[in-house]
Coordinates of C-alpha atoms and ligand atoms in Angstrom, one line a residue:
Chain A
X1 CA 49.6 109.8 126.4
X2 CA 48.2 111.0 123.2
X3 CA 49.6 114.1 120.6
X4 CA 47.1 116.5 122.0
X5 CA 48.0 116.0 125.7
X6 CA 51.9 116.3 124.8
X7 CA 51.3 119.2 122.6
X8 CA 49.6 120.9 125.7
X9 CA 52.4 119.9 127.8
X10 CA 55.0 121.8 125.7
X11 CA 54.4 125.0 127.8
X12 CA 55.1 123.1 131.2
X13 CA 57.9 121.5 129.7
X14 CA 59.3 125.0 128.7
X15 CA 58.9 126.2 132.4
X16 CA 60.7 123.6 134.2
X17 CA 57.4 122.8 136.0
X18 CA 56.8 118.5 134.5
X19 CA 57.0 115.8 136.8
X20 CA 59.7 113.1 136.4
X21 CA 56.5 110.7 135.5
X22 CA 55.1 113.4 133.3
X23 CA 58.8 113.9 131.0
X24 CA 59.1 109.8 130.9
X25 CA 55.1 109.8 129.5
X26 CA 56.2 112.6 126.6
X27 CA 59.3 110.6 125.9
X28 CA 57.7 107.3 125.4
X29 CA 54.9 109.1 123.1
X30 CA 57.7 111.2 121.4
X31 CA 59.7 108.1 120.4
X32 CA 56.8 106.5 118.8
X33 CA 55.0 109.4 117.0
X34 CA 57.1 111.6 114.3
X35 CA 55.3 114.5 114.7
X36 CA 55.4 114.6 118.2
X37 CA 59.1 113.8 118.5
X38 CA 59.9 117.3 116.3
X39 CA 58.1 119.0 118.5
X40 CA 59.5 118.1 121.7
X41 CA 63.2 118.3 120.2
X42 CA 61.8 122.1 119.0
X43 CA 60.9 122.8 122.5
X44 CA 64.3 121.6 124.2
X45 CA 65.9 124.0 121.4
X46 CA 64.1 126.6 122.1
X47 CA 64.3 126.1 126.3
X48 CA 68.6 125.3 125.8
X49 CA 68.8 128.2 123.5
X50 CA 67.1 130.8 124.6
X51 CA 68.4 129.7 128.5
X52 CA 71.2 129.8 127.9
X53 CA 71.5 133.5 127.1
X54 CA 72.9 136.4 130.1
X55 CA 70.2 137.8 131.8
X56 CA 73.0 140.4 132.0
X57 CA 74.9 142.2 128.6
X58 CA 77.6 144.9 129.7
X59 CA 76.7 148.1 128.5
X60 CA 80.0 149.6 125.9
X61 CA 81.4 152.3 128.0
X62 CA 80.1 155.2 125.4
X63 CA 76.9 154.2 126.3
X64 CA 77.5 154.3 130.3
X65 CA 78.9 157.9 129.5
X66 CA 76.4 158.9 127.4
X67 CA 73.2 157.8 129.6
X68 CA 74.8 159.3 132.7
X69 CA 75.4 162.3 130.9
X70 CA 71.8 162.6 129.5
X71 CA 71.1 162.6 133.0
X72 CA 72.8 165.2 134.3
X73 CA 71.7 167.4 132.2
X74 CA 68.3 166.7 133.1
X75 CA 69.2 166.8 136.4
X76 CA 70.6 170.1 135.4
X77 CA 67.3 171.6 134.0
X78 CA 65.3 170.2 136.9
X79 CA 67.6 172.8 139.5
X80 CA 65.5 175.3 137.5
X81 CA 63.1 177.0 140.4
X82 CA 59.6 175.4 140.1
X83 CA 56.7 177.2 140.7
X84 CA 56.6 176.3 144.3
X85 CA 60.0 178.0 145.1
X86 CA 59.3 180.8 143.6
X87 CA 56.6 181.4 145.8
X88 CA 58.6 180.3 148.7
X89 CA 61.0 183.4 147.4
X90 CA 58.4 185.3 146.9
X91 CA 57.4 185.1 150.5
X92 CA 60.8 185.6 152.2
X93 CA 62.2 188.0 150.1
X94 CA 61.2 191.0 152.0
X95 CA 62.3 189.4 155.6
X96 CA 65.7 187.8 155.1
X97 CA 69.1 188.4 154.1
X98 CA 68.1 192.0 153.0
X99 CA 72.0 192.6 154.0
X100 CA 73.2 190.0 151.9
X101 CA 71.5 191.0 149.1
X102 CA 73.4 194.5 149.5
X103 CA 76.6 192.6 149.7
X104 CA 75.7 191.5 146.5
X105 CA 74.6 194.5 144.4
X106 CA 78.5 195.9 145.6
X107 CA 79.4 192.8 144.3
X108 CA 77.5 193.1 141.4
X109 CA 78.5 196.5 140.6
X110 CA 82.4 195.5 141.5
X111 CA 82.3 193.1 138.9
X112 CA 80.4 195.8 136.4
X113 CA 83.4 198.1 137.2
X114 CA 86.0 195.5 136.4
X115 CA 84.3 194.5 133.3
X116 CA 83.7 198.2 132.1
X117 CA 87.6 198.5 133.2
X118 CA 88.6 195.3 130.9
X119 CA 86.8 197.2 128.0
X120 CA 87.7 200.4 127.8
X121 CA 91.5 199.7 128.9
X122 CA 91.2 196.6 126.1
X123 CA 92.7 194.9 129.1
X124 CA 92.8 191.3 128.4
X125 CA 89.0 190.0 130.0
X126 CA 90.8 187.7 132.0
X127 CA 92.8 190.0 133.8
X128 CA 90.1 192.0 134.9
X129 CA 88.3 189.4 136.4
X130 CA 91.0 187.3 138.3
X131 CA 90.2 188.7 141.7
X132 CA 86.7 186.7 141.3
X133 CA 87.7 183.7 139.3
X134 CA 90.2 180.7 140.1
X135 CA 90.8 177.4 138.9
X136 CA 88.6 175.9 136.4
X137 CA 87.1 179.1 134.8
X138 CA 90.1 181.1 134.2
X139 CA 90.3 179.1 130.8
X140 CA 86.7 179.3 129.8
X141 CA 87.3 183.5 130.9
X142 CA 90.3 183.7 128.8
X143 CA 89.0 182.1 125.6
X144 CA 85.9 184.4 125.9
X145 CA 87.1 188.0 125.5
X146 CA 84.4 189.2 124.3
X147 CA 82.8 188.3 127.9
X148 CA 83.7 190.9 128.8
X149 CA 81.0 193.2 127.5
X150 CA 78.5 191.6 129.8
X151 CA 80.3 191.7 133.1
X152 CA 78.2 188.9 135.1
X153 CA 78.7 187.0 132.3
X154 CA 82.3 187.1 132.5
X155 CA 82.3 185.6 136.2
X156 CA 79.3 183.4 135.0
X157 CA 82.0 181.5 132.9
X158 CA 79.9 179.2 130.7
X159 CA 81.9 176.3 129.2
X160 CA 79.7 174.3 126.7
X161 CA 82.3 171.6 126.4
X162 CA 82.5 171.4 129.9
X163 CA 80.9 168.1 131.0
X164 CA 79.0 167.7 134.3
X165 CA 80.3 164.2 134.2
X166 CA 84.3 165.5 134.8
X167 CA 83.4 167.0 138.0
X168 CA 81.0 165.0 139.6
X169 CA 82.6 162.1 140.4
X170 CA 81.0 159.1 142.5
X171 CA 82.9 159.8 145.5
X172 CA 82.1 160.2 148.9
X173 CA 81.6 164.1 150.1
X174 CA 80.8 165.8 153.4
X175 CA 77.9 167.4 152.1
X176 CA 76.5 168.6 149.1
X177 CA 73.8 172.0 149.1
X178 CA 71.6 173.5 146.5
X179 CA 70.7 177.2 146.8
X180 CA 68.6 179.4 144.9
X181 CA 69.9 183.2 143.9
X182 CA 68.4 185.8 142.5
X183 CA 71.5 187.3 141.5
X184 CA 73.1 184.1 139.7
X185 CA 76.9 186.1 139.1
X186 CA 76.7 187.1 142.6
X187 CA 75.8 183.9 144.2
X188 CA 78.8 182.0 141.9
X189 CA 80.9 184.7 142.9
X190 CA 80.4 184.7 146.9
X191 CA 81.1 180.9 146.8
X192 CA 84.5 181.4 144.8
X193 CA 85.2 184.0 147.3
X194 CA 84.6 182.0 150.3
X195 CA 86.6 179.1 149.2
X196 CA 89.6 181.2 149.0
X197 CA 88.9 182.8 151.9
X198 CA 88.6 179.4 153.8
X199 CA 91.8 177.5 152.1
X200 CA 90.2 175.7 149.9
X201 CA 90.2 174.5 146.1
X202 CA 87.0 175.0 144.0
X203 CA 86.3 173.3 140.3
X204 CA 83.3 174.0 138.3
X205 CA 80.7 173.3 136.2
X206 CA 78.4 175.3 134.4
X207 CA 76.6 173.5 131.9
X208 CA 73.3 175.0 131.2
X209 CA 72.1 178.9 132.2
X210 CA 71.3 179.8 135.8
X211 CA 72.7 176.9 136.6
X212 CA 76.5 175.7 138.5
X213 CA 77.6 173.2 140.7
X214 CA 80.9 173.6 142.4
X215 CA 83.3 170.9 144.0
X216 CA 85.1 172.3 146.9
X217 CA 87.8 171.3 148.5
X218 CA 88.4 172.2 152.1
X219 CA 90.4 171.4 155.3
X220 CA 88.0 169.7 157.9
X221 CA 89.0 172.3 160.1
X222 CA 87.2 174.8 158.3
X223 CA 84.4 173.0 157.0
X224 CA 81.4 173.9 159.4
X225 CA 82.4 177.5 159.2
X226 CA 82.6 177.4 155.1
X227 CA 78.9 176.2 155.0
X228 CA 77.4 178.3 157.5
X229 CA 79.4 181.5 155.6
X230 CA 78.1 180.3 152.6
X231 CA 74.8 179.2 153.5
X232 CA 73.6 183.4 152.7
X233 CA 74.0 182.8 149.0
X234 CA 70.5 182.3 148.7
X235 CA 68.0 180.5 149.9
X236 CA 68.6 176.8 150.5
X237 CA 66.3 174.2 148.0
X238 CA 68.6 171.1 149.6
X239 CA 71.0 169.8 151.5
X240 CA 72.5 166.5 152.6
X241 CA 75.4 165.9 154.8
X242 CA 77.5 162.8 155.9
X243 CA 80.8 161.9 157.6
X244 CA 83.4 161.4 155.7
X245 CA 87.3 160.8 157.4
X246 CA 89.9 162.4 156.4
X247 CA 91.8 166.0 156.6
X248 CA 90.2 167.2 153.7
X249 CA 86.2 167.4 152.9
X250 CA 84.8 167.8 149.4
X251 CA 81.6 169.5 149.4
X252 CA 79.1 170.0 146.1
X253 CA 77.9 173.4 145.9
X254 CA 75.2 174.0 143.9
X255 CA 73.2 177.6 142.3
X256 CA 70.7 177.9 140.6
X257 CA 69.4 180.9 139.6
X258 CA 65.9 182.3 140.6
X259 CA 63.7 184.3 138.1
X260 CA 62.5 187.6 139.5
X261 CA 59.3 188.5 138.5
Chain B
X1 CA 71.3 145.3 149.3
X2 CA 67.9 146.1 150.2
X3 CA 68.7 148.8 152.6
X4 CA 71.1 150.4 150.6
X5 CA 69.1 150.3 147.4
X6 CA 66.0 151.6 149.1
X7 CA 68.4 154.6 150.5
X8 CA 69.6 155.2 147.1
X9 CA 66.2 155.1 145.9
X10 CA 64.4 157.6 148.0
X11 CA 67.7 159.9 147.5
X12 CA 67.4 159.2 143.6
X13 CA 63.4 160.5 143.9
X14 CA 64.7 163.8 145.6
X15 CA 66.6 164.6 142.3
X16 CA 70.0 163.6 143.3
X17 CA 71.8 162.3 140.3
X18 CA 75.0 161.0 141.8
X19 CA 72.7 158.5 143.9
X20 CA 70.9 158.0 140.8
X21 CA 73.8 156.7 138.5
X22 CA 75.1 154.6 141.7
X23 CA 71.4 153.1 142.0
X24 CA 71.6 152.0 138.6
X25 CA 74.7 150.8 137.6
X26 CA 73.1 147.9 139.6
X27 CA 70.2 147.0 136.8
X28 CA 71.9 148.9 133.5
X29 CA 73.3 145.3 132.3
X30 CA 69.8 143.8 132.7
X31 CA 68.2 146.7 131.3
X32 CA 70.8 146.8 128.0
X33 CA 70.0 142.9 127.5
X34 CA 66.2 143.3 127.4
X35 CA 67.2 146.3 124.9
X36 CA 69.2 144.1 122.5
X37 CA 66.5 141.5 122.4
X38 CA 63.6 143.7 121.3
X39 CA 65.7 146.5 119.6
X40 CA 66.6 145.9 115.9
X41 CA 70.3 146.7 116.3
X42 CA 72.6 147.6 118.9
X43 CA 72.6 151.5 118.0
X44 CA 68.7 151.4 118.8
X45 CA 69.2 149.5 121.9
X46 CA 71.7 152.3 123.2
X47 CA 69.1 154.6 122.4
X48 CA 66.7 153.0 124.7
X49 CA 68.3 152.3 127.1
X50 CA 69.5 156.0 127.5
X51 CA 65.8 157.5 127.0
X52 CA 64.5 154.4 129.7
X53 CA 66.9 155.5 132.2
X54 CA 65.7 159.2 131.6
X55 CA 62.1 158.1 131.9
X56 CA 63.2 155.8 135.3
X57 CA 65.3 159.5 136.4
X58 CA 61.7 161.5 135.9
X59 CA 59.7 158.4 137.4
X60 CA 61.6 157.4 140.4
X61 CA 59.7 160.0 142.4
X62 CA 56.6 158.3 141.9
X63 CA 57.8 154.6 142.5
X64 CA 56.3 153.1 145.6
X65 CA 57.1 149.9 145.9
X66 CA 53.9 148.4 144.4
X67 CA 55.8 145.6 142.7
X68 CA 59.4 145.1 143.1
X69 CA 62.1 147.6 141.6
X70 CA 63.4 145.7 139.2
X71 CA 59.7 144.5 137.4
X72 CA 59.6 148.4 137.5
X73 CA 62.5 149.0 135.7
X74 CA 61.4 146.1 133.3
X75 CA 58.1 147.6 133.0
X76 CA 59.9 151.2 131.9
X77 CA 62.4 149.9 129.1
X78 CA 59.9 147.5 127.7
X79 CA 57.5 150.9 127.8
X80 CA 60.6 152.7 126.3
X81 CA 61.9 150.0 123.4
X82 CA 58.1 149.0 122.5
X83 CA 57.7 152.9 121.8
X84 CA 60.5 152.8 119.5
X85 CA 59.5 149.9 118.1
X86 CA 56.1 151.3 116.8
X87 CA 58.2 155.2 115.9
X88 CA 60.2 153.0 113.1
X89 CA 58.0 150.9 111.9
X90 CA 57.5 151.9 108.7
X91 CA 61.7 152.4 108.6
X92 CA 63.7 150.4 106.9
X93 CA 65.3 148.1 109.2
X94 CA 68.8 146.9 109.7
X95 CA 69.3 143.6 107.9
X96 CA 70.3 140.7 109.8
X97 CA 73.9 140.6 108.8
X98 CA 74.2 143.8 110.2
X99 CA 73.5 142.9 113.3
X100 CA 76.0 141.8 116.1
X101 CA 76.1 139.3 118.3
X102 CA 76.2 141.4 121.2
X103 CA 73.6 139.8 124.0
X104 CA 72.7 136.7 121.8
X105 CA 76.1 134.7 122.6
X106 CA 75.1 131.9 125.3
X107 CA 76.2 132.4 128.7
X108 CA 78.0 128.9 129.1
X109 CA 79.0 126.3 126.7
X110 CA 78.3 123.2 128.6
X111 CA 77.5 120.0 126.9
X112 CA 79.6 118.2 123.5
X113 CA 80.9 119.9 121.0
X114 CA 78.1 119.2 118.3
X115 CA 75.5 120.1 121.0
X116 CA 77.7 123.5 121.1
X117 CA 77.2 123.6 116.9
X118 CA 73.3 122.5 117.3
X119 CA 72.8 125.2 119.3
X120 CA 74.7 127.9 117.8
X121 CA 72.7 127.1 114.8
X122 CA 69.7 127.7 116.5
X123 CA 70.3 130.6 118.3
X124 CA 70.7 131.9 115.0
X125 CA 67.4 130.9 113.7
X126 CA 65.5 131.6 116.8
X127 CA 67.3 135.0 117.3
X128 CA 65.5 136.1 113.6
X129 CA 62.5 134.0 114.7
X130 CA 62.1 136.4 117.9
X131 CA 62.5 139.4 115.6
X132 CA 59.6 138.3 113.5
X133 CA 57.4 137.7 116.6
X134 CA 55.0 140.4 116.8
X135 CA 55.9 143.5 119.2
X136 CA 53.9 142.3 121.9
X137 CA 54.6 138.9 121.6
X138 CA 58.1 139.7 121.6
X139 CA 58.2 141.3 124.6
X140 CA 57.0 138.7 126.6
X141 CA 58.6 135.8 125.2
X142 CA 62.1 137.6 126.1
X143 CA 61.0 138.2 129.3
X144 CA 59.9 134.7 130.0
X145 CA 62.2 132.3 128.2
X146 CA 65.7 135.0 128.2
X147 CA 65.4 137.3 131.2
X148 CA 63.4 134.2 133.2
X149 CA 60.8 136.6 134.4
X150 CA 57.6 134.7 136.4
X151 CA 54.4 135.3 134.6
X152 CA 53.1 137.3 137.9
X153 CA 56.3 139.7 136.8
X154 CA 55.8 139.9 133.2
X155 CA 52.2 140.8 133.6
X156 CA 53.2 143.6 136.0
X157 CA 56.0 144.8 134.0
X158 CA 53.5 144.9 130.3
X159 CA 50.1 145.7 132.5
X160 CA 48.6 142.7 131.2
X161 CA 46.1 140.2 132.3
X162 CA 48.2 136.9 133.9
X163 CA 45.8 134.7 131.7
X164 CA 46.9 136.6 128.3
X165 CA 50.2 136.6 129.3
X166 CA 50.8 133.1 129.4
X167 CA 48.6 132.2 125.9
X168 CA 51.2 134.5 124.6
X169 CA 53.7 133.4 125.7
X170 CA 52.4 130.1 124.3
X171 CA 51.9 131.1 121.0
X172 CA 55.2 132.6 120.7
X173 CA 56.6 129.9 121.8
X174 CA 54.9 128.1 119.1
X175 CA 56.2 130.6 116.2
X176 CA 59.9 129.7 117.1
X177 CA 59.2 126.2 117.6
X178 CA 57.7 126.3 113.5
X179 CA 61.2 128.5 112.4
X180 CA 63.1 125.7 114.1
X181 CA 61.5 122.8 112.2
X182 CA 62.0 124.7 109.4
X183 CA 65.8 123.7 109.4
X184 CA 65.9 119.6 109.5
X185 CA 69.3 120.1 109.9
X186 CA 69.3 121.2 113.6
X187 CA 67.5 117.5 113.9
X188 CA 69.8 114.9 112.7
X189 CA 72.3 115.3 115.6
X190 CA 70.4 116.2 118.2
X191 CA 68.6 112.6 118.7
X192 CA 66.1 111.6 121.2
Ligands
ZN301 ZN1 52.0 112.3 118.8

């Protein structure tokens, strides 16, 4: 073996791919030529060195959170109505749930009443809107007085500090639906309602505008009934199921709101 | 694995987070390395490896399985990191003692004690010998030689030609073998 054929070995060397006869021939050359000898001991650096690293590095826990929260909140934006749904609205707006969408104006104006009420009786915003609101956004209610003077914003209760990442957990849950609503206040409002009415437990998020997600808490018993009650909130964009064991279910419920033109 | 990751996949590409974040605490660790090896610091490699996973979350819809997952993902932070490579170029970078050691400490510590010291030493010197390899170069050579990526892979993942990949790799390999002889010290105890 001469200098040029080791130095084009080198690369072989590096990937593991030299025969037995072929490492002997480099060593025998190495141990007689200087220059050739550096340059092999350089390669076994490099190959040792840089093998020896983790193909794997654990990510600091700040930066789990903080990727997994960037993408929530894109996740978030992307519940926004594309331009295909709104056509899809646009299309079955006059045939369905024209009665549910009357349920939801007297819901609409309910709220408007209570929220008128909380003003002019300088009643305390939170009082006024109890009969809608439980759980999670009483605080966000109570720290906002001045919600109040926009009624639908005072059920809509919007929590920047909330984090997605507190309420969706990585757990297992009985089925998780995205609907679109017009009326956004309405839509949050009729879920609320409906957990109450069906013994369950609701937390939510509201991170970004037009947009919640609710976790909902339910006995099994009641679960087939809660989704098909609240399954009018708008129309439906997706939906997933699975079975899950246990006496209670935990189901995602999530609005987003759709533009009217 | 397979089953489950291709479930999680196709659930991911309909816009589901949850599935998302569950598909990839699987390759985050992998993806964070490859980060820390191209990156300047450890901040910047955060940063990448937040905006790759947002680019993989926008992506995933359009994935289909023309090379494997994983060479995908490769594909999107080297994409991502290279990108921020080239935005701060003309920034002042962080100097070498301000770097950690985060992804750079060997795996095991087999071998004598004065190989351990040998190649401590050189780790140091090759880890500012890979940071002085061009971008490109860069890239691959961590690929190859760190993450143990095929050449087949590598090309995929920087939409290269197999052929320039590997005379790339070569002549990075080359780069750190000069840094190295620069030291004679690393020589006298590692013998033939
Ligand atoms: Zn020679």
């Amino acid at each position: 073996m001469n200098c040029e054929q080791l130095r084009r070995l080198l690369d072989a060397y590096m990937d593991g791919e030299l025969s037995d006869a072929q490492l002997r021939e480099m060593e025998a050359h190495a141990a007689a030529c200087e220059d050739c000898r550096r340059e092999f001991e350089a390669a076994k650096l490099v190959r040792d060195a840089l093998g020896s690293l983790p193909e794997e590095v654990d990510v600091p826990l700040e930066a789990q959170a903080s990727w997994r929260r960037a993408v929530r909140e894109e996740a978030g934006r992307d519940a926004w109505p594309d331009e295909r749904t709104a056509a899809y609205v646009r299309a079955k707006r006059n045939s369905s749930h024209r009665w549910m969408r009357a349920v939801y104006a007297v819901a609409a104006a309910l709220v408007l009443v209570l929220g008128a009420t909380a003003m002019l009786g300088r009643m305390p915003a939170r009082k006024a809107v109890e009969p809608l609101m439980v759980a999670a956004s009483e605080d966000a209610a109570s720290e906002s007085g001045a919600a109040a003077a926009s009624p639908t914003q005072a059920v809509v209760a919007r929590d920047g500090d909330v984090e997605a990442s507190t309420l969706l957990q990585d757990e297992s849950y009985a089925a998780r639906k995205a609907y679109g609503a017009e009326d956004f206040a309405a839509a949050c409002a009729t879920v609320e309602e409906l957990t109450e009415e069906y013994g369950g437990k609701f937390t939510t998020d509201q991170t970004g505008g037009g947009w919640a997600v609710y976790r909902v808490e339910l006995p099994r018993e009641y679960l087939e009934d809660f989704l098909s009650a609240v399954s009018h909130v708008g129309e439906e964009q997706n939906s997933e199921s699975a079975d899950v064991a246990g006496d209670t279910a935990v189901v995602y419920i999530e609005i987003n709101e759709l533009k009217s033109e | 694995m397979e089953i489950d990751e291709k479930r999680l996949i196709e659930r991911a590409s309909s816009g589901d987070p949850e599935a998302f974040n569950r598909l990839m605490a699987n390759h985050e660790r992998r993806m964070y390395a490859v980060a820390l090896r191209l990156c300047a610091n450890r901040e910047d490699a955060q940063d990448c490896l937040q905006e790759a996973m947002l680019r993989v979350y926008r992506a995933i819809g359009g994935f289909k399985g023309e090379s494997s997952f994983s060479t995908w993902l490769y594909r999107i932070t080297m994409n991502t990191c290279l990108d921020e490579l080239r935005r701060r170029k003309n920034k002042q970078s962080a100097s070498l003692d301000d770097l950690l050691d985060e992804g750079w400490a060997p795996a095991d510590e087999r071998g004598s004690p004065e190989g351990h010291a040998v190649r401590a030493e050189a780790n140091r010197v090759l880890r500012q010998a890979i940071r002085e390899l061009p971008e490109d170069m860069r890239a691959a050579v961590v690929l190859r030689d760190i993450q143990g990526c095929a050449y087949e892979e590598i090309a995929q993942a920087l939409n290269i030609n197999v052929g320039t990949i590997k005379s790339r790799i070569s002549r990075g390999r080359e780069k750190l073998r000069e840094k190295l002889k620069q030291n004679p010290e690393l020589f006298d105890t590692a013998g033939v």
